[in-house]
Amino acid sequence: MDANQSGHFGDFGGRYVAETLMPVLTEIDKAYAEASNDPAFQAEFADLLEHYVGRPSPLYFAKRLTEAWGGARIYLKREDLNHTGAHKINNTIGQALLARRMGRRKLMAETGAGQHGVATATAAALFGMECKVYMGAEDIVRQAPNVRRMELLGAQVHSVESGTRTLKDAMSEALRAWVAEVEDTFYVIGSAAGPHPYPTMVRDFQRMVGDESRRQFLGISGGRLPDVVLACVGGGSNAAGMFAAFEQDTDVKLIGVEAAGYGISTGKHAASIAGGQIGILHGSKSYVLQSEEGQIQNAHSVSAGLDYPGVGPEHAFWAQTGRVAYHAVTDEEALEAFFTVTRLEGIIPALESAHAVAEAQKLAQEYGADKSIVINLSGRGDKDMETVLRIMKERHESH
Amino acid sequence: MDANQSGHFGDFGGRYVAETLMPVLTEIDKAYAEASNDPAFQAEFADLLEHYVGRPSPLYFAKRLTEAWGGARIYLKREDLNHTGAHKINNTIGQALLARRMGRRKLMAETGAGQHGVATATAAALFGMECKVYMGAEDIVRQAPNVRRMELLGAQVHSVESGTRTLKDAMSEALRAWVAEVEDTFYVIGSAAGPHPYPTMVRDFQRMVGDESRRQFLGISGGRLPDVVLACVGGGSNAAGMFAAFEQDTDVKLIGVEAAGYGISTGKHAASIAGGQIGILHGSKSYVLQSEEGQIQNAHSVSAGLDYPGVGPEHAFWAQTGRVAYHAVTDEEALEAFFTVTRLEGIIPALESAHAVAEAQKLAQEYGADKSIVINLSGRGDKDMETVLRIMKERHESH
Amino acid sequence: MNRIDAKWKALREAGRKGFVAFLTAGDPDIKQSEADIRLALDNGVDILELGVPFSDPTADGPVIQAASLRALESGMNLEQVLDLVRRIRQDYDQPIVLFGYVNLFFRYGYERLARDAAAAGVDGILVVDLPYEERGEIAAALAAHGLHRIALAAPTTSKERLGMILSDAAGFVYYIMVTGVTGARQSVREDLQERLAVLHAVTDLPIAVGFGVTNGEQAAAVAASADAVVVGSALITAARAGRLGDLVQDIRGSIDRAVS
Amino acid sequence: MNRIDAKWKALREAGRKGFVAFLTAGDPDIKQSEADIRLALDNGVDILELGVPFSDPTADGPVIQAASLRALESGMNLEQVLDLVRRIRQDYDQPIVLFGYVNLFFRYGYERLARDAAAAGVDGILVVDLPYEERGEIAAALAAHGLHRIALAAPTTSKERLGMILSDAAGFVYYIMVTGVTGARQSVREDLQERLAVLHAVTDLPIAVGFGVTNGEQAAAVAASADAVVVGSALITAARAGRLGDLVQDIRGSIDRAVS
Ligand SMILES: Cc1ncc(COP(=O)(O)O)c(C=O)c1O
Ligand SMILES: Cc1ncc(COP(=O)(O)O)c(C=O)c1O
């Protein structure tokens, strides 16, 4: 469903920001509404998606995963093949086009895994704009190759030393910085989170992921829809783009997969819906990891892109209405899935995407071979190789 | 043109290998001829190219490069968007399918930049085969991320310590190893080099690059062909795939770009056609960097994938007949082009591909805005970031 | 009459400009925080803005971020902030405004908050990340308990928008002088007077100006056109350096001299 | 009569099996290399296979790779190999076969090579990477100067193919006992006799068997079914360790005992 005019999805969403930012949010809202209805804007976006990003990305039948799991047919939506290696670029191209339309020549962004930072730096280079990226100091270490990529692309990467030094703090710092530069800078938010109109806009700029998958699956299956569609949920952009296209197909089961870290019961996780409560973070009301008193808690996930204590408001709404089921997968399970996809399919998945794969593996056996599961492979795992190898080495040494 | 039955392109090509390998080459030749004519084989190949590799790759109009160079319209064939990040995967999928058809369950490969090694390891994972990759010890350092990728994909990487410890020695070592395991192992050669039928087979398995580009350009331009088509030439596979499709279009100027390293006159380069002589290396007759007496000389290029003292025999033939012009570009120029594409288009190109870009830049101004140049962007440069940053740092320190 | 309104009336009658002091409750710990507050109120502060420490203060610069962190680490929470207000209220009658982020108030419950805050002696609440459009969340509860909802206005706020957001504001308007987070700045913006003229054209409420005021000199410059000067980060820095009393006196004096 | 043919005739008449020694020309330098060759020829070697050092010996294992490298580093080239042959030829009449990679011969020029080699006293040439299909390159030139083109046969070569590739071979057939590069192996393949029977069925040429023979024991095993035993890497290793004479004698003795 669409957010109402004030940006609410049922009880969730909204614009919880300081007054300084309200005018720009209103301006973006208006500009985005106009752009959405402007065929020239849509045509330029579509052209870049096709020729620059490389869309449509394939829907790939994963024969060996299917055989290995011995149940439902497994399909992978190959967002890993996009330019810069993840779904994030879809959205940054969209927002950069909007920024240009609004006369802004500077972009800024927060980033966790670095994928959104790279995607924003890329869009900035493509449009000849300046770019600043805020990234937690911890993530700068975890995702070193992406930092180098951003720098080569000409972006300034600001190391954020506050709080947990991960995505949450990067986003807080980005909001602070935006307040100071709001007049000439467009803040490119990387997930379906943040104040209205971002959750709507980001979902829309990711919606082709679901639209393509739906069309591709109908084509492959001779007119049937998949039985289950799975996507990992950090802030929720890849999942929102996927789910939006299937929302009305009530026979299609939609499953969002959060990061359970060391396990929900340990408190060290990043599953805001499965393990959080309603609250307000970074401009919108949704599920948030927080103390009883409302202090935001640290998230934990092996995957930097999911390591965030909030989730986009539309997911909160979908969770509340039951349209989407939200499950959570541990670090351990995700790592296992990372190796499974790599070894069986020759595709190194992002650790974020590996969460969705791990959940699919659990489901596959419950379903017969006449059922089909579509997994959004939101990105490639090149950025995660250091992390995975470090963990493997640590395990090896502790044995 | 096609090689004759004994695998010669005019004076070049052939099968200069020890007797032990002749039977398998004959077997491959026969199996490949059958597969080429088998619609089921071609259909499976096409299906994997579409759904697994992500083909067709886009032909992208590079607006900002075009503007910056102020001449011909520049188009980039986006092989960087392929699964695993370069054109190499096209060929390894083709050869792995052939290996499976021939009943071989083990693959082996040589690799320089690591792209071919990754692509072979990927195909091996996809088909559930074993995989060994021979890689020069020097290249293992230069292209560390690709080594990690191969290992994650389950391949064994053998460090080659002999000679220059780069691609040439990796290929020599691979040939030695193949002799010992020829009965159950298929040697996946990564370029349009080696003994017949490899140069032909690899070219054919890369030909879709040119076919797609041709079709895409005709579509964009309303029926015209590009004026110039450029590709970098290491062993020559991406260039052969590109040129084969345009060979008969005699109005289209074809330019192969070799690596001039520190400059042809310094002797430290990898431009076999521009700076070598006819000779026989790794199973075929072609241009080779060698001493007067025929000892193979060390190549030098900043780009590991071009750092090879030979070139595929069909290129030698094209050079001799004049159908293709071969130019050479220095390390310095390629690095410059690397930054240009990164900063202006938000695309980090492989250092190999950057050679083709550098040559295009020289040409662009000679041509008016009514002319078009297609550059094969054979791969992405993530693998090269360490190298580029190291060089930048060294320069910085020496100032 | 709400203590805030009474204070403005008194200031107006005395021909004086107001001094609003921001301090983070519980920084660096509850005891010292209470002592700092008393010191400030004893030295001429007109209105106390008491920051409720939050883990993710997205509108605050480094000084207040650090203060929040210290306060949280010393165990501060909203209930204790209200206890602190209760103790202060026994000895002082300056208006007290709670300044905080919406999530803490949301989790506490708006109705419960309004009731407990009013009972403790709070006079108004400024929710930094609850703009006009979202005020429905909390407005009724505050009004029911006689608390003013203090509105923020920024340099980015258009005249049209000012009209809207101030239409149901009460107590005073907090004008953010800079586009940026809280924290010390080098100088006072030059067009302040024009900006305030626009504000005065749409509202009769007194206008307090803050974000960036560091010392007496700047305070005087602001006081020349505003109804009150808000000082925050600079006071916190001074407090931690043991110079709070001096700075409060300096600013108080400067403000008073500016209008005499 | 070509010295090679004469040698086989003599061996046959004496009821003996041949000993073919491979040494890399110029390893570790020209002087020592010549001394090694003389030592080998003095101690019962029947045919000398002289390796022309090449930068990229793709059919050779580590020992011969290293020998080639040492030879190249000492400045060896094809002209000097021929000089070396010329000097040896003054004192010895054992057949000498040049063993090398095609690029060196190609660059030298096939006609020039055949002429110079014949003049220096070479009797045959084995081009390791010039299979039957490419023999046209060099065959006529060698024939014109009375040099034998020695053919290789491998375990992977089918009977049918053997017929083809041996149809115009001369001198002898070099049967590669292992699928693999040159170098020492642990044992002699068990089915050698059967393999050689296939060869004998298609050719009347004598068969020399090599690749992997390390010591007298293995040489004897090979000599039991082959016409001659080729030893290479093991001799080079022994030469560099100062044990060349001993190993040559050991192998010679073993071969002779195997057939007596
Ligand atoms: C590959 C990939 N997938 C998923 C995510 C999670 O973000 P979202 O939930 O917005 O899709 C990220 C974030 O960086 C990512 O890089
Ligand atoms: C991206 C890329 N381009 C080009 C090459 C050169 O190979 P070829 O000349 O066979 O296309 C390589 C080799 O590794 C490569 O990785």
PDB file of N, CA, C and O and ligand atoms in Angstrom, chain A residues 86-88 113 115 190-191 232-239 305-306 350 352-353 378-379 383, ligand 1:
ATOM      1  N   ALA A  86      25.191  -4.854  -6.336  1.00  0.00           N
ATOM      2  CA  ALA A  86      24.049  -5.056  -5.436  1.00  0.00           C
ATOM      3  C   ALA A  86      22.860  -4.232  -5.931  1.00  0.00           C
ATOM      4  O   ALA A  86      22.989  -3.436  -6.869  1.00  0.00           O
ATOM      5  N   HIS A  87      21.719  -4.475  -5.280  1.00  0.00           N
ATOM      6  CA  HIS A  87      20.507  -3.733  -5.649  1.00  0.00           C
ATOM      7  C   HIS A  87      20.631  -2.248  -5.361  1.00  0.00           C
ATOM      8  O   HIS A  87      19.897  -1.447  -5.908  1.00  0.00           O
ATOM      9  N   LYS A  88      21.557  -1.868  -4.513  1.00  0.00           N
ATOM     10  CA  LYS A  88      21.624  -0.484  -4.032  1.00  0.00           C
ATOM     11  C   LYS A  88      21.693   0.538  -5.166  1.00  0.00           C
ATOM     12  O   LYS A  88      21.170   1.644  -5.051  1.00  0.00           O
ATOM     13  N   ALA A 113      27.457  -1.679   4.791  1.00  0.00           N
ATOM     14  CA  ALA A 113      28.295  -2.627   4.042  1.00  0.00           C
ATOM     15  C   ALA A 113      29.180  -1.909   3.032  1.00  0.00           C
ATOM     16  O   ALA A 113      30.107  -2.486   2.493  1.00  0.00           O
ATOM     17  N   GLN A 115      28.057  -0.917   0.242  1.00  0.00           N
ATOM     18  CA  GLN A 115      27.431  -1.045  -1.074  1.00  0.00           C
ATOM     19  C   GLN A 115      26.667   0.220  -1.435  1.00  0.00           C
ATOM     20  O   GLN A 115      26.716   0.680  -2.564  1.00  0.00           O
ATOM     21  N   GLY A 190      19.945   5.059   1.879  1.00  0.00           N
ATOM     22  CA  GLY A 190      20.221   3.802   1.199  1.00  0.00           C
ATOM     23  C   GLY A 190      19.249   2.689   1.469  1.00  0.00           C
ATOM     24  O   GLY A 190      19.394   1.596   0.927  1.00  0.00           O
ATOM     25  N   SER A 191      18.277   2.925   2.315  1.00  0.00           N
ATOM     26  CA  SER A 191      17.331   1.845   2.548  1.00  0.00           C
ATOM     27  C   SER A 191      15.924   2.423   2.647  1.00  0.00           C
ATOM     28  O   SER A 191      15.738   3.642   2.600  1.00  0.00           O
ATOM     29  N   CYS A 232      16.239 -10.657   2.244  1.00  0.00           N
ATOM     30  CA  CYS A 232      16.797 -10.257   3.530  1.00  0.00           C
ATOM     31  C   CYS A 232      16.340  -8.844   3.849  1.00  0.00           C
ATOM     32  O   CYS A 232      16.020  -8.062   2.960  1.00  0.00           O
ATOM     33  N   VAL A 233      16.312  -8.535   5.141  1.00  0.00           N
ATOM     34  CA  VAL A 233      15.819  -7.229   5.577  1.00  0.00           C
ATOM     35  C   VAL A 233      16.833  -6.579   6.510  1.00  0.00           C
ATOM     36  O   VAL A 233      17.073  -7.055   7.617  1.00  0.00           O
ATOM     37  N   GLY A 234      17.452  -5.521   6.023  1.00  0.00           N
ATOM     38  CA  GLY A 234      18.297  -4.696   6.870  1.00  0.00           C
ATOM     39  C   GLY A 234      17.436  -3.490   7.194  1.00  0.00           C
ATOM     40  O   GLY A 234      16.573  -3.528   8.063  1.00  0.00           O
ATOM     41  N   GLY A 235      17.613  -2.426   6.436  1.00  0.00           N
ATOM     42  CA  GLY A 235      16.639  -1.337   6.477  1.00  0.00           C
ATOM     43  C   GLY A 235      15.394  -1.745   5.703  1.00  0.00           C
ATOM     44  O   GLY A 235      14.302  -1.272   5.961  1.00  0.00           O
ATOM     45  N   GLY A 236      15.612  -2.634   4.733  1.00  0.00           N
ATOM     46  CA  GLY A 236      14.453  -3.210   4.052  1.00  0.00           C
ATOM     47  C   GLY A 236      14.242  -2.793   2.613  1.00  0.00           C
ATOM     48  O   GLY A 236      13.153  -2.989   2.078  1.00  0.00           O
ATOM     49  N   SER A 237      15.280  -2.275   1.945  1.00  0.00           N
ATOM     50  CA  SER A 237      15.010  -1.784   0.593  1.00  0.00           C
ATOM     51  C   SER A 237      14.892  -2.883  -0.447  1.00  0.00           C
ATOM     52  O   SER A 237      14.006  -2.855  -1.294  1.00  0.00           O
ATOM     53  N   ASN A 238      15.787  -3.876  -0.385  1.00  0.00           N
ATOM     54  CA  ASN A 238      15.672  -4.920  -1.413  1.00  0.00           C
ATOM     55  C   ASN A 238      14.391  -5.711  -1.207  1.00  0.00           C
ATOM     56  O   ASN A 238      13.708  -6.078  -2.165  1.00  0.00           O
ATOM     57  N   ALA A 239      14.048  -5.925   0.074  1.00  0.00           N
ATOM     58  CA  ALA A 239      12.823  -6.669   0.361  1.00  0.00           C
ATOM     59  C   ALA A 239      11.592  -5.863  -0.059  1.00  0.00           C
ATOM     60  O   ALA A 239      10.656  -6.406  -0.651  1.00  0.00           O
ATOM     61  N   GLY A 305      25.650  -4.890   6.292  1.00  0.00           N
ATOM     62  CA  GLY A 305      24.477  -4.271   5.687  1.00  0.00           C
ATOM     63  C   GLY A 305      23.189  -4.541   6.441  1.00  0.00           C
ATOM     64  O   GLY A 305      22.168  -3.912   6.173  1.00  0.00           O
ATOM     65  N   LEU A 306      23.220  -5.509   7.356  1.00  0.00           N
ATOM     66  CA  LEU A 306      22.017  -5.792   8.157  1.00  0.00           C
ATOM     67  C   LEU A 306      22.195  -5.303   9.590  1.00  0.00           C
ATOM     68  O   LEU A 306      21.269  -5.397  10.399  1.00  0.00           O
ATOM     69  N   ALA A 350      26.478 -11.925  -1.254  1.00  0.00           N
ATOM     70  CA  ALA A 350      26.698 -11.029  -0.120  1.00  0.00           C
ATOM     71  C   ALA A 350      26.233 -11.736   1.149  1.00  0.00           C
ATOM     72  O   ALA A 350      25.289 -12.533   1.107  1.00  0.00           O
ATOM     73  N   GLU A 352      24.606 -10.464   3.441  1.00  0.00           N
ATOM     74  CA  GLU A 352      23.209 -10.056   3.636  1.00  0.00           C
ATOM     75  C   GLU A 352      22.289 -11.048   2.918  1.00  0.00           C
ATOM     76  O   GLU A 352      21.378 -11.628   3.521  1.00  0.00           O
ATOM     77  N   SER A 353      22.560 -11.242   1.634  1.00  0.00           N
ATOM     78  CA  SER A 353      21.723 -12.124   0.818  1.00  0.00           C
ATOM     79  C   SER A 353      21.758 -13.560   1.334  1.00  0.00           C
ATOM     80  O   SER A 353      20.771 -14.300   1.216  1.00  0.00           O
ATOM     81  N   SER A 378      20.473 -10.248  -3.224  1.00  0.00           N
ATOM     82  CA  SER A 378      20.563  -8.794  -3.314  1.00  0.00           C
ATOM     83  C   SER A 378      21.940  -8.267  -3.707  1.00  0.00           C
ATOM     84  O   SER A 378      22.053  -7.150  -4.188  1.00  0.00           O
ATOM     85  N   GLY A 379      22.979  -9.072  -3.514  1.00  0.00           N
ATOM     86  CA  GLY A 379      24.305  -8.559  -3.879  1.00  0.00           C
ATOM     87  C   GLY A 379      25.351  -9.646  -3.886  1.00  0.00           C
ATOM     88  O   GLY A 379      25.132 -10.761  -3.424  1.00  0.00           O
ATOM     89  N   LYS A 383      32.866  -8.194  -1.346  1.00  0.00           N
ATOM     90  CA  LYS A 383      33.136  -7.290  -0.231  1.00  0.00           C
ATOM     91  C   LYS A 383      33.255  -8.045   1.100  1.00  0.00           C
ATOM     92  O   LYS A 383      33.806  -7.508   2.057  1.00  0.00           O
TER      93      LYS A 383
HETATM   94  C1  LIG E   1      23.814  -6.792  -0.766  1.00  0.00           C
HETATM   95  C2  LIG E   1      22.950  -6.179   0.282  1.00  0.00           C
HETATM   96  N1  LIG E   1      21.785  -6.745   0.575  1.00  0.00           N
HETATM   97  C3  LIG E   1      20.983  -6.244   1.512  1.00  0.00           C
HETATM   98  C4  LIG E   1      21.344  -5.116   2.234  1.00  0.00           C
HETATM   99  C5  LIG E   1      20.420  -4.637   3.296  1.00  0.00           C
HETATM  100  O1  LIG E   1      19.763  -3.458   2.945  1.00  0.00           O
HETATM  101  P1  LIG E   1      18.220  -3.449   2.588  1.00  0.00           P
HETATM  102  O2  LIG E   1      17.518  -4.162   3.686  1.00  0.00           O
HETATM  103  O3  LIG E   1      17.895  -2.014   2.508  1.00  0.00           O
HETATM  104  O4  LIG E   1      18.024  -4.145   1.299  1.00  0.00           O
HETATM  105  C6  LIG E   1      22.556  -4.478   1.953  1.00  0.00           C
HETATM  106  C7  LIG E   1      22.975  -3.264   2.663  1.00  0.00           C
HETATM  107  O5  LIG E   1      24.052  -2.777   2.510  1.00  0.00           O
HETATM  108  C8  LIG E   1      23.364  -5.032   0.940  1.00  0.00           C
HETATM  109  O6  LIG E   1      24.553  -4.486   0.631  1.00  0.00           O
END
